[in-house]
XYZ file of C-alpha atoms in Angstrom:
430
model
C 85.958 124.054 125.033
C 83.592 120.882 124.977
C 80.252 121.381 122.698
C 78.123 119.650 124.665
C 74.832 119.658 122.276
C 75.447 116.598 119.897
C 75.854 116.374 116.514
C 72.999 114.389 114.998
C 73.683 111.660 112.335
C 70.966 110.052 110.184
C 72.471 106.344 109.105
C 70.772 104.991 105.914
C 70.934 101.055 105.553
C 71.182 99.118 108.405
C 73.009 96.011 106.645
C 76.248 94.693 107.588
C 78.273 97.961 107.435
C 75.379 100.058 108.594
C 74.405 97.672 111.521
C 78.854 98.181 112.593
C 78.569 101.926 112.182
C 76.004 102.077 114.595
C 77.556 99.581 117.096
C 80.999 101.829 117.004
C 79.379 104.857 117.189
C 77.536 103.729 120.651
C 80.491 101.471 122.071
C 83.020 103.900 121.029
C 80.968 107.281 122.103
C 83.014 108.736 124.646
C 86.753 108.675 122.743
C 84.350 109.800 119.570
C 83.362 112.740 121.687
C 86.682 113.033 122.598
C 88.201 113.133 118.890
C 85.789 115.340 117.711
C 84.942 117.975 120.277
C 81.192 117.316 120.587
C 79.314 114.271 121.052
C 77.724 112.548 118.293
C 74.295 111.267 118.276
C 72.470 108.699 116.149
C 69.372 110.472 115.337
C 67.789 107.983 112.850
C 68.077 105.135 111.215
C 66.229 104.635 107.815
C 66.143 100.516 107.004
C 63.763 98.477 104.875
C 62.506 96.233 107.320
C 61.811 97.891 110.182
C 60.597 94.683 111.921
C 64.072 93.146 112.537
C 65.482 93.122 115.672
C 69.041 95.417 115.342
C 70.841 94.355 118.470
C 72.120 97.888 120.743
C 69.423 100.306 118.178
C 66.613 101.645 119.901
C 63.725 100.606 117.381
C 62.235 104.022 118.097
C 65.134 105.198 116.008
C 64.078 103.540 112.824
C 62.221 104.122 110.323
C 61.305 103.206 106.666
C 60.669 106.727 105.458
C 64.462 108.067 104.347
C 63.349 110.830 102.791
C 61.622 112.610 105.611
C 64.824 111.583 107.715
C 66.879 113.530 105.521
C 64.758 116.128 105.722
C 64.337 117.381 108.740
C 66.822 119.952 109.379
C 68.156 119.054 112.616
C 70.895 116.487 111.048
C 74.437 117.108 110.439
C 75.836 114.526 109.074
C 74.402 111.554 106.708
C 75.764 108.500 106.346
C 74.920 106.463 103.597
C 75.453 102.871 102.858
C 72.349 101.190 101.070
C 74.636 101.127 97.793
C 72.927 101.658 94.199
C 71.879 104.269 92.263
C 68.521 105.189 93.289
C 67.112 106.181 95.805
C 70.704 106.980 97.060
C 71.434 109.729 95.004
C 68.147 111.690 95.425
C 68.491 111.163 99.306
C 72.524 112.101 98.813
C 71.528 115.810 97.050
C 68.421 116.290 99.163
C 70.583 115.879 102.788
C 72.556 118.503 101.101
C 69.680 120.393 100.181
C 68.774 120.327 103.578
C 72.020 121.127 105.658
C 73.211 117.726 106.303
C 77.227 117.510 105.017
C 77.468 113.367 103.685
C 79.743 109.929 104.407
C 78.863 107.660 101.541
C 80.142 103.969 100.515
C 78.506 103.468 97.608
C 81.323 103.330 94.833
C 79.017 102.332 91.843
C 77.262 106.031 92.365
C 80.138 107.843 93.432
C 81.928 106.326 89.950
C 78.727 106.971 87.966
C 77.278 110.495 89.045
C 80.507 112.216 91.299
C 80.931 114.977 89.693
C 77.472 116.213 90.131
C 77.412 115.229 93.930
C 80.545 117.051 94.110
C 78.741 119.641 92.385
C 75.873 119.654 94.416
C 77.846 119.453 97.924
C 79.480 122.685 96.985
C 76.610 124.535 95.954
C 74.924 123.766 99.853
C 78.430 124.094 101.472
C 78.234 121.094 102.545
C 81.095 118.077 102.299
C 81.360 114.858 100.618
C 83.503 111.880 101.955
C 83.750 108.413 101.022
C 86.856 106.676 102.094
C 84.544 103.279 102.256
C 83.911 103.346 98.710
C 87.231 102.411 97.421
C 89.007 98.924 99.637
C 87.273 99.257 102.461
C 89.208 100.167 105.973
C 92.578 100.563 103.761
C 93.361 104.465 103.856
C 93.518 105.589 99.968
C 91.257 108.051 99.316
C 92.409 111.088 101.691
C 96.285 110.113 100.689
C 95.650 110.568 97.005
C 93.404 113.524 98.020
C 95.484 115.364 100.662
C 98.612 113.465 101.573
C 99.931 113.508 97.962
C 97.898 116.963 96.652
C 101.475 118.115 96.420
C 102.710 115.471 94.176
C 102.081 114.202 90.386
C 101.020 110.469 90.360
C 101.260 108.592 87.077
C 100.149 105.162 88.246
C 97.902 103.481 90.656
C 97.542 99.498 89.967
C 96.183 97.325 92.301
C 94.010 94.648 93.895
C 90.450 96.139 94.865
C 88.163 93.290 95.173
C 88.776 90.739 97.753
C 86.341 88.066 96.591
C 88.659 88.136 93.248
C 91.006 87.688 95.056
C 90.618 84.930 96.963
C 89.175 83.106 94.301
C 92.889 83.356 92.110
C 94.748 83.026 95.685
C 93.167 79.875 95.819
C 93.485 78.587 91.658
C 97.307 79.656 92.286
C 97.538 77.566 95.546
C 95.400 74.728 95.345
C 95.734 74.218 91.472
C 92.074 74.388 91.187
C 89.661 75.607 88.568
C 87.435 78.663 88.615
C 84.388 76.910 89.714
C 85.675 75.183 92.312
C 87.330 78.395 93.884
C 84.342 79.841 93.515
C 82.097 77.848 95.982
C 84.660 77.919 98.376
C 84.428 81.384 98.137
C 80.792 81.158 98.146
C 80.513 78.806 101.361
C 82.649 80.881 103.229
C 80.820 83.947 102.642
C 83.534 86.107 100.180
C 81.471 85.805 97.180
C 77.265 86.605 97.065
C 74.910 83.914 95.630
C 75.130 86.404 92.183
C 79.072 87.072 92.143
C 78.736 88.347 88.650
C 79.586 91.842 89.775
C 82.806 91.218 90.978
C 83.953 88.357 88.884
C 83.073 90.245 85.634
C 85.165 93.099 87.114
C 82.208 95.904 87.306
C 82.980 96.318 91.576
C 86.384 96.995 90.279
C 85.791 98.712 87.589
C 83.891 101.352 89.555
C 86.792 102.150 92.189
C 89.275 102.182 89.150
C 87.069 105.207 87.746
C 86.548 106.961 91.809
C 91.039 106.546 91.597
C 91.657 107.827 88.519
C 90.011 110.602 89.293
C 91.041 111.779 92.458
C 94.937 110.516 91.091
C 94.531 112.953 87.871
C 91.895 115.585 88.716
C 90.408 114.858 85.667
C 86.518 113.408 85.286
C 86.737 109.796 84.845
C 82.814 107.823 85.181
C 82.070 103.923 85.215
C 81.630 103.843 81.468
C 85.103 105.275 80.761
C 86.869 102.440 82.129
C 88.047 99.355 79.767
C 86.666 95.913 81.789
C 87.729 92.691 80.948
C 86.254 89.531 83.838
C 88.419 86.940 85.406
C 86.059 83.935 84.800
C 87.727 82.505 81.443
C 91.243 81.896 83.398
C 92.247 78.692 83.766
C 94.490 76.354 85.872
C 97.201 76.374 81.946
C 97.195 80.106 82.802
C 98.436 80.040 85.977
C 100.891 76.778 84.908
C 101.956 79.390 82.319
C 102.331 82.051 84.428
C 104.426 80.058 87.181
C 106.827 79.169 84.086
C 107.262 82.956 83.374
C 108.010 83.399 87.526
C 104.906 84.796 87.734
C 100.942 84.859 89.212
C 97.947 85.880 87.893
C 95.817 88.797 89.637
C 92.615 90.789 88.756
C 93.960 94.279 88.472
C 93.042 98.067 88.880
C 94.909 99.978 86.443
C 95.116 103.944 86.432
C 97.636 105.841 84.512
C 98.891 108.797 82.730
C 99.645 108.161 79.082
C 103.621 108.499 78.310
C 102.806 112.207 76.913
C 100.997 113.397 79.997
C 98.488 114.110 77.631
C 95.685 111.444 78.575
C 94.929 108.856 81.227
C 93.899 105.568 81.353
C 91.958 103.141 83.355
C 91.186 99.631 83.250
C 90.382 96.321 84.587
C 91.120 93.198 83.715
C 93.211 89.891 84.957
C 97.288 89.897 84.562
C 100.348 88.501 85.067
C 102.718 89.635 87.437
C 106.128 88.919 88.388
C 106.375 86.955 92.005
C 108.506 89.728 92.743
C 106.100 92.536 92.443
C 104.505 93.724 95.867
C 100.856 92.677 94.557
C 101.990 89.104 93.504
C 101.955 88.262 97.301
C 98.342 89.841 98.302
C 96.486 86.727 99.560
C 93.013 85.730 100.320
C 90.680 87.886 100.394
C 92.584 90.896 101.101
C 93.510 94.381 98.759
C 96.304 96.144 98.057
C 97.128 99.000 95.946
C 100.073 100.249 94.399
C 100.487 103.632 94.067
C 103.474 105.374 91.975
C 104.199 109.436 92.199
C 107.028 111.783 90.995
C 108.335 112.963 94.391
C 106.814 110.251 97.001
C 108.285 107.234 94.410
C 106.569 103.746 95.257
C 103.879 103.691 98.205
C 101.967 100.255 98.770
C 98.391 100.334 100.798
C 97.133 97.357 102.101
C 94.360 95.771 104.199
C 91.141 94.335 104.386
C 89.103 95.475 101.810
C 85.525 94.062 102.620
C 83.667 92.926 105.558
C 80.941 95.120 107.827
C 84.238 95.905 110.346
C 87.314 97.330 108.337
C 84.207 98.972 105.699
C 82.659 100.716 109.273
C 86.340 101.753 110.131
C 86.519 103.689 107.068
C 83.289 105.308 107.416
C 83.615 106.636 111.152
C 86.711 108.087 110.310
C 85.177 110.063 107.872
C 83.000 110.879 109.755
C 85.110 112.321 112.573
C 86.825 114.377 109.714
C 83.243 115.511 108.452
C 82.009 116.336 112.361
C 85.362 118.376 113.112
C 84.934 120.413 109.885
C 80.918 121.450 110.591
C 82.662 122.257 114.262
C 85.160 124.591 112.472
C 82.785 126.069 109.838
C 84.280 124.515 106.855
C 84.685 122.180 104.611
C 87.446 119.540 103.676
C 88.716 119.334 100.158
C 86.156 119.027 97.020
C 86.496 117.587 93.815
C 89.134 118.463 92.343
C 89.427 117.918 87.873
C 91.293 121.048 86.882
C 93.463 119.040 84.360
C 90.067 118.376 82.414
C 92.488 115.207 80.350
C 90.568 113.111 78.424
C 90.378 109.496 78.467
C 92.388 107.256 76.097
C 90.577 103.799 75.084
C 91.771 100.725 75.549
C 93.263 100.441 72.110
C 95.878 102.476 72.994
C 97.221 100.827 76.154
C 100.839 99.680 75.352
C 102.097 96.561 77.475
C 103.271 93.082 77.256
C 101.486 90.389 76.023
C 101.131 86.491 77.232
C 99.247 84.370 73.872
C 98.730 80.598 73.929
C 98.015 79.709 70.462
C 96.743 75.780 69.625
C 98.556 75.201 66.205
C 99.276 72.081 63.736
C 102.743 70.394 65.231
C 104.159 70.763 61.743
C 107.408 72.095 59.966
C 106.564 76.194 59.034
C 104.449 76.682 61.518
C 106.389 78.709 63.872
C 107.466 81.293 61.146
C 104.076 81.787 60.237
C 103.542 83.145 63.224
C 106.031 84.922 63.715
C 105.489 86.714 60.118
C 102.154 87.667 61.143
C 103.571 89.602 64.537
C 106.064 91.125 62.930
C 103.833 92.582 59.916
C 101.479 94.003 62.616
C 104.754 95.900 64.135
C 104.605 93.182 67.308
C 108.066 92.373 68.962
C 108.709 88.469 70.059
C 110.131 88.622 73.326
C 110.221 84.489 73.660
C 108.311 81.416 72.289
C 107.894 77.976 73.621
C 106.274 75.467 71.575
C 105.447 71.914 72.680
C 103.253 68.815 71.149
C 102.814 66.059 69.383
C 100.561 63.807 67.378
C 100.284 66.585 64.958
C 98.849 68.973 67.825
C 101.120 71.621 69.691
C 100.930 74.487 72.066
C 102.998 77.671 71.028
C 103.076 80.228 73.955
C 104.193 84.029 72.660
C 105.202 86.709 75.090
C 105.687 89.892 73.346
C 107.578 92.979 74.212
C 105.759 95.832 74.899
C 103.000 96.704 72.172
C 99.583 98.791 71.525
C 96.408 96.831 72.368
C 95.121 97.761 69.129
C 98.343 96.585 67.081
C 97.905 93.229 68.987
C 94.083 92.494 68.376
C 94.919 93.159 64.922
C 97.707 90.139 65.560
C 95.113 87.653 66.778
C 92.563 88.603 63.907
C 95.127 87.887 61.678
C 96.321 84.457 63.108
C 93.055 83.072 63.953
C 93.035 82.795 59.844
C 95.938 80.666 59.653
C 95.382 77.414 58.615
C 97.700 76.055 61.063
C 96.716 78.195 64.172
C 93.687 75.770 65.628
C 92.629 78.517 68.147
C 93.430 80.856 70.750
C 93.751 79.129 74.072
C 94.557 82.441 76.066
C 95.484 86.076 76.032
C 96.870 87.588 78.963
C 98.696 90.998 79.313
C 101.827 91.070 81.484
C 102.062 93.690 84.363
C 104.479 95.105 87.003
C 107.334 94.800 85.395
């Protein structure tokens, strides 16, 4: 049977995902009713500036004061989406506190403080979703969190920032440099007037932490995950990396160590094969690759930005989120039963692409190649060009430990001969 008293949802943030969650949840009403069993109500919307005009809210709806909104009892569900740490994560725990059950986006707290949400949504009974946080209308989160709960997965890589994205789509396809991708991603409205947290890999770095996590039930925060930016790669990277049959991508990386014993999860730009599913992820869209011991090789991909595919994700949580306060229940928790710690970056083993500037000179080569081998670093190839006493020697190296190959570098920026390190790039995918 039909409820037909409505379940009351509080929406903080009003932005550009908040202002879509609202328009859904009136122009879609009746099939939400229908998918749910009762009929959802927006009960209050907490914004900033409560003297813009919201186009389809009823301004008697808003207000500045999210506190009391959470507050008062009467709400089931809370959606949040004003991002940052504060005041979201007081206004997360006190909707708890107060019988509300929560839909966040906001990735930077969910990688920073999860565990104690989690925490705190169990102690009140209450749920926790937040598809949105993690490639926006792309369907990751529940998989790794239901769909797979019967599997082991050892790897998730992939592409989890669209404005990266589209700015090494477009160095790849136009030929042009970093800054000039940049404002086009800027006038087009895929990067913000202060990109610096997604080109310096922080937005990324976040989700890598919220994956790892839910991938290896193990506790894995923001400041456990190895971050490298995208900004020094150049136009000779990507000429380099078309000569190796390969493109260059800002990557997601989540994995068990080879002994099961540890995980691992970075961020950082890469080369990878044209061949590789990721390689052909344009624009401004994600993709993530996700690799598990029964399942094999799944790929997830969509839009992973924008108010619309962001809002997707959100109302389906929560329909999932209404259904279960229906029921009585609650959906699945946290789950870090494995307890495994982290491994730093240092211990990463892959393959390595170095451009080395060096004196075009007999010798020179087997130098370098001494110094590789006495830090226990396999040459895969080497191509050398130059002249006028200048070269360009470009290493690729089999598969080595991150530490054993900073140790390389240190050790050949003292050559006489090596002028300077034009580039290191690891290799990915293969």
């Amino acid at each position: 049977m039909m409820r037909t008293r409505p379940l009351k949802v509080a929406l903080l943030g009003c932005g550009v995902v908040g202002s879509e969650v609202a328009r859904i949840m009136t122009t879609h009403a009746d099939d939400l009713t229908a998918r749910i069993g009762a009929p959802v109500e927006l009960a209050g919307v907490a914004v900033r500036r409560p003297s813009k005009v919201r186009e389809g809210i009823d301004p008697a709806l808003v207000t500045t004061d999210a506190t009391a909104l959470v507050k008062r009892g009467d709400i089931d569900v809370v959606v949040e989406v004003i991002g940052g740490i504060e005041p979201a994560r007081t206004l997360i725990t006190t909707a708890f506190e107060h019988g509300a059950s929560v839909v966040s986006a906001n990735k930077a707290l969910l990688a920073q403080d999860g565990a104690a949400l989690h925490a705190a949504a169990v102690e009140h009974g209450r749920d926790l979703y937040y598809e949105a946080a993690v490639a926006g209308a792309i369907p990751l989160i529940r998989p790794l969190r239901e769909s797979l709960a019967g599997d082991k997965v050892n790897r998730v890589l992939g592409i989890v920032n669209g404005t990266t994205n589209f700015i090494l789509d477009k160095m790849d396809s136009t030929g042009a440099g970093y800054q000039e991708a940049l404002d086009e991603a800027t006038a087009l409205g895929y990067a913000e007037a202060d990109p610096t947290a997604d080109v310096e890999g922080f937005d990324a770095a976040a989700k890598a932490a919220i994956l790892a996590g839910i991938a290896f039930h193990t506790r894995v925060r923001l400041d456990d995950v190895y971050r490298e930016g995208m900004t020094e790669v150049t136009s000779a990277d990507f000429a380099s990396a078309k000569e190796m049959g390969c493109t260059i991508k800002l990557l997601a990386i989540c994995e068990r160590a080879a002994d099961g014993g540890s995980v691992m999860a970075r961020v950082h730009p890469a080369m990878i094969p044209l061949d590789h599913p990721l390689a052909s992820v344009r624009g401004a869209y994600n993709a993530v690759f996700v690799e598990a011991e029964a399942a094999g090789q799944l790929m997830f991909y969509g839009p992973g930005a924008g108010g619309a595919p962001t809002a997707s994700a959100v109302l389906g949580d929560l329909v999932a989120v209404c259904r279960n306060k229906l029921a009585g229940s609650t959906g699945p928790g946290d789950s870090a039963y494995t307890r495994l710690p982290v491994s730093p970056m240092g211990d990463v083993v892959t393959r390595y692409h170095i451009s080395l500037d060096v004196a075009d000179k007999p010798g020179v080569l087997a130098q370098v190649a001494t110094v590789f081998a006495e830090h226990g670093v396999s040459i895969d190839t080497v191509r050398q060009s130059g002249k006028d006493g200048e070269a360009s020697l470009v290493v690729v190296t089999h598969r080595a430990a991150d530490a054993a190959l900073t140790g390389t570098v240190d050790a050949l920026r003292k050559l006489d001969t090596v002028r300077g390190v034009a580039s290191i790039m690891r290799v990915e995918g293969e």
